[in-house]
mmCIF file of C-alpha atoms in Angstrom:
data_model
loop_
_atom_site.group_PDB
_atom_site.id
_atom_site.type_symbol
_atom_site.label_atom_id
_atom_site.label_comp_id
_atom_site.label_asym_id
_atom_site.label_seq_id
_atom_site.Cartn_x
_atom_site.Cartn_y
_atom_site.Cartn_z
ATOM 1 C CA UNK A 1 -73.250 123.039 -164.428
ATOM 2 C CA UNK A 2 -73.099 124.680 -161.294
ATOM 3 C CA UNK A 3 -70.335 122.975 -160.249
ATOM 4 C CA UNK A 4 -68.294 123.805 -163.618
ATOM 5 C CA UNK A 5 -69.646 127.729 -162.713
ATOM 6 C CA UNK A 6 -68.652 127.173 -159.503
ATOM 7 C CA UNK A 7 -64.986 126.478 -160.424
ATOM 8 C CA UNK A 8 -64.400 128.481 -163.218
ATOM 9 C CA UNK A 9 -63.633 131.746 -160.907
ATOM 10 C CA UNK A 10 -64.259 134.550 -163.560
ATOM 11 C CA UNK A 11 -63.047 137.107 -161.117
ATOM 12 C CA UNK A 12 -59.680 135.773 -160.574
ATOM 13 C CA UNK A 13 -56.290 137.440 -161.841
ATOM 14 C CA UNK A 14 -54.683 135.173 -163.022
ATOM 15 C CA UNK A 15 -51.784 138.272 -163.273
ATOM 16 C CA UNK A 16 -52.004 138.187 -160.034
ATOM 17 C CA UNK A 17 -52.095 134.479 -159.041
ATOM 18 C CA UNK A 18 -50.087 133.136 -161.181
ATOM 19 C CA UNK A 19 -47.484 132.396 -158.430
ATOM 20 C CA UNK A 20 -50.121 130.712 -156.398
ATOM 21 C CA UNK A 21 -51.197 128.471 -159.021
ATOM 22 C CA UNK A 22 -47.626 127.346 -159.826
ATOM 23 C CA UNK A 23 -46.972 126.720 -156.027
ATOM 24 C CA UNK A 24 -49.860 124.283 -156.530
ATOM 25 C CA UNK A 25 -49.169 122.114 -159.361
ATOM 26 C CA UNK A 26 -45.747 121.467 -158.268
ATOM 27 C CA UNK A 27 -47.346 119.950 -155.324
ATOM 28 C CA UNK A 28 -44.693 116.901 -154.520
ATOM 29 C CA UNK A 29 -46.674 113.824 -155.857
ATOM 30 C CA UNK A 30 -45.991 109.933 -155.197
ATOM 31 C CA UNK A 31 -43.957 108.813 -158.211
ATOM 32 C CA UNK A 32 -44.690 104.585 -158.169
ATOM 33 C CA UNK A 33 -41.644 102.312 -160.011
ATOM 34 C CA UNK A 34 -43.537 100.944 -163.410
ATOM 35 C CA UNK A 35 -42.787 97.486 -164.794
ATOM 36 C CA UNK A 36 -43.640 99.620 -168.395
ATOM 37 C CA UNK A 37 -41.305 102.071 -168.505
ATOM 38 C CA UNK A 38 -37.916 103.885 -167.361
ATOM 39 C CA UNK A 39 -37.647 107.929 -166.708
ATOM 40 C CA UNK A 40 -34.623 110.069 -165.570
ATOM 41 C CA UNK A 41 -33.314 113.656 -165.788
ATOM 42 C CA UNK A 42 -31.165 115.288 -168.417
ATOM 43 C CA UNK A 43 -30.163 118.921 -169.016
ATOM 44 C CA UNK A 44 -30.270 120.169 -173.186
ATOM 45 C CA UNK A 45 -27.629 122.964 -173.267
ATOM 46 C CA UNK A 46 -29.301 125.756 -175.291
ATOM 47 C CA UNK A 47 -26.870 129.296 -175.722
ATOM 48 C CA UNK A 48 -26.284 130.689 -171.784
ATOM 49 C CA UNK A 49 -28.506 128.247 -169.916
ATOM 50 C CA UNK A 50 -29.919 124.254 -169.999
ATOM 51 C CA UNK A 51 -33.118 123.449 -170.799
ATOM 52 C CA UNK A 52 -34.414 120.620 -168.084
ATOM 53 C CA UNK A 53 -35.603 117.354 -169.679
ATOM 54 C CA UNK A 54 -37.609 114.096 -168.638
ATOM 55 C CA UNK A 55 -37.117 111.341 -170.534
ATOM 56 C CA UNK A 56 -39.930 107.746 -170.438
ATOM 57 C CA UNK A 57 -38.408 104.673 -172.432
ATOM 58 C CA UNK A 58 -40.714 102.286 -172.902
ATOM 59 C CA UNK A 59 -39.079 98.556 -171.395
ATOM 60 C CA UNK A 60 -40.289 96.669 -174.488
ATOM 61 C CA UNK A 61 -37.551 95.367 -177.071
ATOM 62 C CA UNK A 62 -37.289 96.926 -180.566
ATOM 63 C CA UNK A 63 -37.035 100.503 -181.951
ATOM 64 C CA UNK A 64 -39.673 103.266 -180.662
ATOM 65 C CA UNK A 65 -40.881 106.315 -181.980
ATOM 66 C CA UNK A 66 -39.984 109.764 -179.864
ATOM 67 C CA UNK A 67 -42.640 112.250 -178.968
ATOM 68 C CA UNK A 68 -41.456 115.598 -177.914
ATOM 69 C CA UNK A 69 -43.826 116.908 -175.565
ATOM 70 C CA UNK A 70 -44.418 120.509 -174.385
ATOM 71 C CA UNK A 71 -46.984 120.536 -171.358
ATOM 72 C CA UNK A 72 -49.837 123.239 -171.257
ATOM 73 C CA UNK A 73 -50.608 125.905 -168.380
ATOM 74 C CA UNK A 74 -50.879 128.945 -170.327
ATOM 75 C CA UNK A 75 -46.931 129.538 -170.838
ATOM 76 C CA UNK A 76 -46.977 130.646 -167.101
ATOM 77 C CA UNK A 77 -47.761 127.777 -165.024
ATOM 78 C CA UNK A 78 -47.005 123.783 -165.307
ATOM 79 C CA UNK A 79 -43.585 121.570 -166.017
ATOM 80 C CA UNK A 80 -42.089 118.478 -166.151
ATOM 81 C CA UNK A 81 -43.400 117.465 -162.550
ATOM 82 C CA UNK A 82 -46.614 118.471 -163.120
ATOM 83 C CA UNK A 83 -46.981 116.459 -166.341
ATOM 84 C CA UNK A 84 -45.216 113.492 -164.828
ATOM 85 C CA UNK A 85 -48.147 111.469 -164.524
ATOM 86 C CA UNK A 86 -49.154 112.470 -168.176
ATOM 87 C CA UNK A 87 -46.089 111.184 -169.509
ATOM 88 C CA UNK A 88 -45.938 108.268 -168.070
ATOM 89 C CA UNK A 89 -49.535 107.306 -168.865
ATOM 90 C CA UNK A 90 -48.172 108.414 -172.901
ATOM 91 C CA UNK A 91 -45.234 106.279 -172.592
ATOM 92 C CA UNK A 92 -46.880 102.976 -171.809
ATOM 93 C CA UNK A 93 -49.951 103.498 -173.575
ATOM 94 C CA UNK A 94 -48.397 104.435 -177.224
ATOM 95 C CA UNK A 95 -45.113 102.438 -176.489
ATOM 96 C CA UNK A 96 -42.844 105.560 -177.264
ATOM 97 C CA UNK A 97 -40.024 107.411 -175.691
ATOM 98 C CA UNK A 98 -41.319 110.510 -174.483
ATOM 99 C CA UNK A 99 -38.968 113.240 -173.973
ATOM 100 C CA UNK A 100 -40.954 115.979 -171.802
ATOM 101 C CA UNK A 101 -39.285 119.586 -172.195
ATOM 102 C CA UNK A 102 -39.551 122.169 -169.156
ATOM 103 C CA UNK A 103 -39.022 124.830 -171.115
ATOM 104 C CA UNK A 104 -38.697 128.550 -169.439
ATOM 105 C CA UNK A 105 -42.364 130.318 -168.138
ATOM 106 C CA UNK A 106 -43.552 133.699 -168.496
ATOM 107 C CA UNK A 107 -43.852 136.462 -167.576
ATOM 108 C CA UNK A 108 -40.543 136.166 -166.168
ATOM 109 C CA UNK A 109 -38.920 135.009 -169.676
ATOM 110 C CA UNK A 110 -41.899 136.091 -171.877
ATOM 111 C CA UNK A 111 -41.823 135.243 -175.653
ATOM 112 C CA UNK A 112 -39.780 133.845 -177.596
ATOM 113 C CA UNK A 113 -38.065 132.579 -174.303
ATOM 114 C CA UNK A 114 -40.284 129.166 -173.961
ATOM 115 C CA UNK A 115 -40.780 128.724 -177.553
ATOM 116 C CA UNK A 116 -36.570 128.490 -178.299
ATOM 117 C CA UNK A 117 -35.832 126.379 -175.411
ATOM 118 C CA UNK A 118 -38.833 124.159 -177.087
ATOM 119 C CA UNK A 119 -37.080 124.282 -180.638
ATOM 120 C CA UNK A 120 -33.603 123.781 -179.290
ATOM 121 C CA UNK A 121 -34.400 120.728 -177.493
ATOM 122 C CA UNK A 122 -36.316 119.571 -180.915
ATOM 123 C CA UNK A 123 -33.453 120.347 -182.577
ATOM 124 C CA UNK A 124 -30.999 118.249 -181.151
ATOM 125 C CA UNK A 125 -33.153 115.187 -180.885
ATOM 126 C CA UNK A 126 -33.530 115.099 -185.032
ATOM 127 C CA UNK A 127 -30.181 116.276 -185.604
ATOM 128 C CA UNK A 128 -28.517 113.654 -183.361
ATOM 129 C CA UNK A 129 -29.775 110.153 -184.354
ATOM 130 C CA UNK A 130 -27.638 108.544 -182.448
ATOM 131 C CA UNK A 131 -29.784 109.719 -179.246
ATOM 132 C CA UNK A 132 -32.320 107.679 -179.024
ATOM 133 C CA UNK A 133 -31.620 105.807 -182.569
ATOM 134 C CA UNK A 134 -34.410 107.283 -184.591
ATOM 135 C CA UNK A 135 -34.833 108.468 -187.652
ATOM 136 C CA UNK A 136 -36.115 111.852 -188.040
ATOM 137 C CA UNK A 137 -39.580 109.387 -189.422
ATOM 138 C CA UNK A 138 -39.865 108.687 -186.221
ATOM 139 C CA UNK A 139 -39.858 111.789 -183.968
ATOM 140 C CA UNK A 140 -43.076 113.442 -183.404
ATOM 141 C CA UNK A 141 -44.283 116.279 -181.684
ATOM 142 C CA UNK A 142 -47.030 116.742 -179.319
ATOM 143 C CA UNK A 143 -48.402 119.511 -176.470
ATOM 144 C CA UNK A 144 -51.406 120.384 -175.058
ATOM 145 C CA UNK A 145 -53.408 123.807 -174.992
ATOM 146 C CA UNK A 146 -49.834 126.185 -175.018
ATOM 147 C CA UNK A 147 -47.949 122.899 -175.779
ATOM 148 C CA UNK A 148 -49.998 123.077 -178.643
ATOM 149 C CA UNK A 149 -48.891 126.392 -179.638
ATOM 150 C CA UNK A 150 -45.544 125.761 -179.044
ATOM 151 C CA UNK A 151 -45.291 122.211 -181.111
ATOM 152 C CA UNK A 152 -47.092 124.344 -184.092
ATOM 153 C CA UNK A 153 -44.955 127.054 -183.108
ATOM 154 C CA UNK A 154 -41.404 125.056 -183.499
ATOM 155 C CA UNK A 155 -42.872 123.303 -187.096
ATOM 156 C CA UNK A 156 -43.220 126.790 -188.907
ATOM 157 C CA UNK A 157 -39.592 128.009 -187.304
ATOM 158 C CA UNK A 158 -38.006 124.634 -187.870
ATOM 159 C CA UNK A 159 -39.544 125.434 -191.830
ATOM 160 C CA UNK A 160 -38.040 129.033 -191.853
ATOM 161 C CA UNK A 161 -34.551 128.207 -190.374
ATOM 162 C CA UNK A 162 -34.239 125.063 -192.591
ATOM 163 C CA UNK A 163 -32.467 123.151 -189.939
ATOM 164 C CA UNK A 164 -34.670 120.168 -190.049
ATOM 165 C CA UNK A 165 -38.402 119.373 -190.693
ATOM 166 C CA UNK A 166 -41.029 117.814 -188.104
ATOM 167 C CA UNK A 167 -42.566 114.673 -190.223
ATOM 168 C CA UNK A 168 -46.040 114.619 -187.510
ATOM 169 C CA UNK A 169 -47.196 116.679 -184.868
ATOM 170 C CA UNK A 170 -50.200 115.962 -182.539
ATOM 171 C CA UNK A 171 -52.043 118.984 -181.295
ATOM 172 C CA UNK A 172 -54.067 118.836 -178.232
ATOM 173 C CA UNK A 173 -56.710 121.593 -177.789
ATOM 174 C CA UNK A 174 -54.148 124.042 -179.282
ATOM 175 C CA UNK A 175 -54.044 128.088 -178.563
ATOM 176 C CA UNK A 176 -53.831 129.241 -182.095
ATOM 177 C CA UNK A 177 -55.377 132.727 -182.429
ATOM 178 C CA UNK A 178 -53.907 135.868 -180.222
ATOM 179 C CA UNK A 179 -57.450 137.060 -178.631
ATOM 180 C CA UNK A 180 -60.932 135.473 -177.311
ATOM 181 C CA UNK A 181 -63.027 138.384 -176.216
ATOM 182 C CA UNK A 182 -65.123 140.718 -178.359
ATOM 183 C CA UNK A 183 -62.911 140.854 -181.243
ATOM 184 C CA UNK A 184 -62.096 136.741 -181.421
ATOM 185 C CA UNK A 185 -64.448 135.176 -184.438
ATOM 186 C CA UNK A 186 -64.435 131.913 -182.980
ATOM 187 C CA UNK A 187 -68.152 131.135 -181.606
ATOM 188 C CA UNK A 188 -66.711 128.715 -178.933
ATOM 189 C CA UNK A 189 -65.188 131.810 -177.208
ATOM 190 C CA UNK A 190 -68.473 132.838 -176.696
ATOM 191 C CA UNK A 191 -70.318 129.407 -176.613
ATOM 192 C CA UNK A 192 -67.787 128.339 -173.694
ATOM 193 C CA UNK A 193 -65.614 131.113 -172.675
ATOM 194 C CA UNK A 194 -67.522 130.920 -169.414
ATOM 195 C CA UNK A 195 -68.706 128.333 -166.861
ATOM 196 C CA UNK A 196 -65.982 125.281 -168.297
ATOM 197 C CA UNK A 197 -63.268 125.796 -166.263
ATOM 198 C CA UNK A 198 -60.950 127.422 -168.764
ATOM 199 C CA UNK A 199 -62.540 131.128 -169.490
ATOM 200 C CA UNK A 200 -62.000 132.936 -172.477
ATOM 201 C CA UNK A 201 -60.827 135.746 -170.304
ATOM 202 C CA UNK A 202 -58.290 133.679 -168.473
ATOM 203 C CA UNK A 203 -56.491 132.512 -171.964
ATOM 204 C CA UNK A 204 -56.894 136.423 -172.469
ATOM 205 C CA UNK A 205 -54.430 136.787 -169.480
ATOM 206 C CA UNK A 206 -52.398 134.099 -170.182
ATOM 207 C CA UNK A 207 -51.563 135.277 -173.506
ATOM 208 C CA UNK A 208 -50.595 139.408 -171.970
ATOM 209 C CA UNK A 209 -48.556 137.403 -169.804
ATOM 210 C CA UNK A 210 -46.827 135.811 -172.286
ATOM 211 C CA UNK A 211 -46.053 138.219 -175.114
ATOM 212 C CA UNK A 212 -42.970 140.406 -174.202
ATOM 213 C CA UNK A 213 -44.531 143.126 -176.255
ATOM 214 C CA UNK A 214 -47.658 144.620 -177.693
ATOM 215 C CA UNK A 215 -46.078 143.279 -181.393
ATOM 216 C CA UNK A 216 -46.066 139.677 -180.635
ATOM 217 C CA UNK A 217 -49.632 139.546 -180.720
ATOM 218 C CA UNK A 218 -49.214 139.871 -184.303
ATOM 219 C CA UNK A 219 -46.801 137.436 -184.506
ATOM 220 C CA UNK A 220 -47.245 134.049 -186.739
ATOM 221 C CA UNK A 221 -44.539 132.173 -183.697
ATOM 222 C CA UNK A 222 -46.917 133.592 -181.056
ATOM 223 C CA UNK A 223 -49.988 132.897 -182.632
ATOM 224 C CA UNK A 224 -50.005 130.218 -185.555
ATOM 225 C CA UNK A 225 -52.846 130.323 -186.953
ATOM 226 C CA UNK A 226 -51.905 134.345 -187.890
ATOM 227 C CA UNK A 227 -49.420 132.405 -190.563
ATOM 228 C CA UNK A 228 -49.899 133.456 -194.165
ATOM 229 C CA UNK A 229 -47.717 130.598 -194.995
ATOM 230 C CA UNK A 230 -48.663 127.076 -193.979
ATOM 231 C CA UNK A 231 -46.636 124.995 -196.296
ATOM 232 C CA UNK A 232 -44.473 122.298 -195.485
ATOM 233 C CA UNK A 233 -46.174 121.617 -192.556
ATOM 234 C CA UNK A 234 -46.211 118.297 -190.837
ATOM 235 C CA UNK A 235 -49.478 115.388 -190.981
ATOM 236 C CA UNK A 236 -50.949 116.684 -188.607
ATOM 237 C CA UNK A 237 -53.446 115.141 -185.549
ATOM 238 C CA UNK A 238 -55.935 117.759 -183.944
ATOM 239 C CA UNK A 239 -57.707 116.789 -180.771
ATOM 240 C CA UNK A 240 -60.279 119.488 -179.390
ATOM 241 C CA UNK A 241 -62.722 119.264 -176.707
ATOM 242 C CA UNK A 242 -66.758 120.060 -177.748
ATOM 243 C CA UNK A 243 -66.828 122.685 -174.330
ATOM 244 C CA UNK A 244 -63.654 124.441 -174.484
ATOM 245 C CA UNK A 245 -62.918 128.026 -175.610
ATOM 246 C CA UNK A 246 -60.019 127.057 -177.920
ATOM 247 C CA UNK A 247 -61.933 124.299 -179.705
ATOM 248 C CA UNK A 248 -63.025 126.441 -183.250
ATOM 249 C CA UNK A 249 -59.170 128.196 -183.504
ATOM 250 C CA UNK A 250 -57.848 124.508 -182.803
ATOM 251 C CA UNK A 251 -60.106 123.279 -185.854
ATOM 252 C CA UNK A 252 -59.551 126.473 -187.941
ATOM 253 C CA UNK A 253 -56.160 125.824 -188.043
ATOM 254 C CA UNK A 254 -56.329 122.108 -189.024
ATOM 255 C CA UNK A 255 -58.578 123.620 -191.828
ATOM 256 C CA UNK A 256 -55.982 126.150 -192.739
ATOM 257 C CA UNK A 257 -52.988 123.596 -192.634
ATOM 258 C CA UNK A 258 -55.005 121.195 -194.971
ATOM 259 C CA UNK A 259 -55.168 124.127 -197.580
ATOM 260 C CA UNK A 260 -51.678 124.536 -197.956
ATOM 261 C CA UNK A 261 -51.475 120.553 -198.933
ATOM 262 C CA UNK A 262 -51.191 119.094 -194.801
ATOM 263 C CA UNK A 263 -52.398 115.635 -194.082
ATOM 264 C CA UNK A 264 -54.727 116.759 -191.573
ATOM 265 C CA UNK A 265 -56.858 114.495 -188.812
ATOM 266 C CA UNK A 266 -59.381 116.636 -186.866
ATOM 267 C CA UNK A 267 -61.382 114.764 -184.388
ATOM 268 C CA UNK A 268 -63.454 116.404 -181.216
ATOM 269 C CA UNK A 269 -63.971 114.558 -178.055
ATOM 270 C CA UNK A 270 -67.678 114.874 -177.042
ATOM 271 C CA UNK A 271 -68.628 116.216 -173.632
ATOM 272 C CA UNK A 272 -64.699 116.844 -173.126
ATOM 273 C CA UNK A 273 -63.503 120.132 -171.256
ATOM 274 C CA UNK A 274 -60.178 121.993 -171.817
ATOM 275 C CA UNK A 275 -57.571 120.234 -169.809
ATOM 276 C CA UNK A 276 -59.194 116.682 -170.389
ATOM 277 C CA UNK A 277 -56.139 114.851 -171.245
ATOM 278 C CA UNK A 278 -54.394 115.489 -168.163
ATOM 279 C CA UNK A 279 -56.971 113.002 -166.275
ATOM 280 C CA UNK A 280 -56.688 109.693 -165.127
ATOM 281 C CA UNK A 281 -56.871 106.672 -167.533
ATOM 282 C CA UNK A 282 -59.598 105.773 -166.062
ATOM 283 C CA UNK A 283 -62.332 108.307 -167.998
ATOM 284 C CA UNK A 284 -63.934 107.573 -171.385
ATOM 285 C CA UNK A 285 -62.162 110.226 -173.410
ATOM 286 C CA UNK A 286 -58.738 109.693 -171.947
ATOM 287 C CA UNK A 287 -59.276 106.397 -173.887
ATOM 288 C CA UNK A 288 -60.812 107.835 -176.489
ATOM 289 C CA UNK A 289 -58.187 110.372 -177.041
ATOM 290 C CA UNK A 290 -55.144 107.700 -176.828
ATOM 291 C CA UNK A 291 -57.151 105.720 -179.252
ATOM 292 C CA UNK A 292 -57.054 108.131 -181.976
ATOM 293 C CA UNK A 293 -53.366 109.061 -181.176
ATOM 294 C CA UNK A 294 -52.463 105.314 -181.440
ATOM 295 C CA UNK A 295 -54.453 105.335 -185.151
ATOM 296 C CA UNK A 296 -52.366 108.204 -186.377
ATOM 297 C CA UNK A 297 -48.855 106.689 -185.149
ATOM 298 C CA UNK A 298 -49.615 103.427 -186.936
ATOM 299 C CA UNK A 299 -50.819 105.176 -189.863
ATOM 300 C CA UNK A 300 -47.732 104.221 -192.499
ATOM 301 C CA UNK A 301 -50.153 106.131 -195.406
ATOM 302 C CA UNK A 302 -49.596 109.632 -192.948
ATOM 303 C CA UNK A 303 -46.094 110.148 -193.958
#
């Protein structure tokens, strides 16, 4: 516990050291040939700019499912370099083609910036079959923490503009609710917002960073679980970890989805903090947490 303390720095900016942190998870890091899978670069073109993608293909024979994955770091921090490692580990240990998005960070393209580069690469992976050939069965998508938010985030706007319809998503620790100080009514704001790494005031900052304007906090896209509307949602997995500050907003909107008629699968990982699935295979509920992902892929009754 002192330790955790220790490293959870509640005096840091993170307004201020955002850059910093950045410069530090895009740290060059040793990238060793696999006999399990295959990876290289492409570029999604999305209105004025392209949207950078890595793609992991399994080397096994047959047809695999796609997961679209949008990395965490608070909207601000993180890409496809720094999740490189987390992709591959995804790609070999589910046997799917992942397809990791870097989409655009704030506070330099603030919101909706990262959340349409996110639906436009979606968007052309289910409306092109001939991609990856999948049907749009077999596409799922998955993020962590803000990848969270943004995978819930592109099933309600894929909904609204009718363009096509997510069949699963898998929601890791999700950001769902717009504030975690006095006013959140989530107990593990309080409970954990200090002390575990992630603070509650440090999502706090994440989020000012990335709303473009004081409105957006108000904003369903923004902040999901704010949705009047969850119909025609995807089955949905929810992973949350027991000492994180987003854990009770990430169940509370797994609750929420299932009363608007979701297929919902909650599950918490015990002893877990925020951030847990970007360690090494090697921990307890890494394994855990790829076990219950593998359960809800195979699950033919989920769609």
């Amino acid at each position: 516990m002192a330790a955790l303390k220790a490293l959870s720095y509640p005096d840091i900016d993170i307004k201020k050291s955002y850059k910093i942190e950045r410069q530090l998870k895009s740290l060059p890091k040793l990238k060793v040939p696999s006999p399990y899978y295959t990876s290289w670069d492409h570029q999604v073109f999305a209105g004025d700019h392209q949207v950078p993608v890595r793609i992991f293909t399994p080397r096994t024979v047959g047809r695999h499912r796609v997961l679209v994955f949008f990395h965490g770091g608070g909207w601000v921090t993180g890409n496809i370099d720094s999740y490189d490692r987390v992709c591959r580990d995804m790609c070999q240990l589910t046997n799917c083609i992942v397809v990791s998005v870097d989409y655009r960070l704030a506070p330099e393209y603030p919101f909706p910036a990262g959340l349409e580069d996110c639906y436009q690469v979606t968007r052309e992976i289910f409306l092109d079959d001939s991609l990856f050939d999948t049907s749009p069965d077999e596409i799922v998508l998955v993020g962590d923490s803000a990848g969270g938010n943004l995978a819930a985030a592109v099933s309600l706007l894929a909904r609204d503009r009718r363009e096509f319809l997510p069949r699963r998503q898998i929601l890791i620790y999700p950001a769902t609710y717009p504030t975690h100080g006095a006013g959140s009514p989530f107990a593990s704001t309080r409970e954990n917002g200090q002390d575990y790494l992630l603070t509650s005031k440090r999502v706090d900052d994440y989020l000012q960073l990335y709303a473009g304007r004081p409105g957006d906090f108000q904003n369903p896209y923004f902040a999901p679980l704010l949705c009047g509307d969850l119909s025609r949602q995807p089955d949905t997995l929810i992973i949350t970890a027991e000492y994180d500050p987003l854990r009770d907003e990430g169940e509370a909107y797994g609750q929420k989805l299932s009363q608007f008629g979701a297929r919902v699968r909650t599950e918490r990982i015990p002893d877990a903090l925020h951030g847990f699935f970007s360690l090494p295979l090697g921990f307890a509920m890494v394994k855990d947490c790829y076990r219950i992902i593998g359960e809800f892929l195979s699950d033919t009754g989920a769609l």
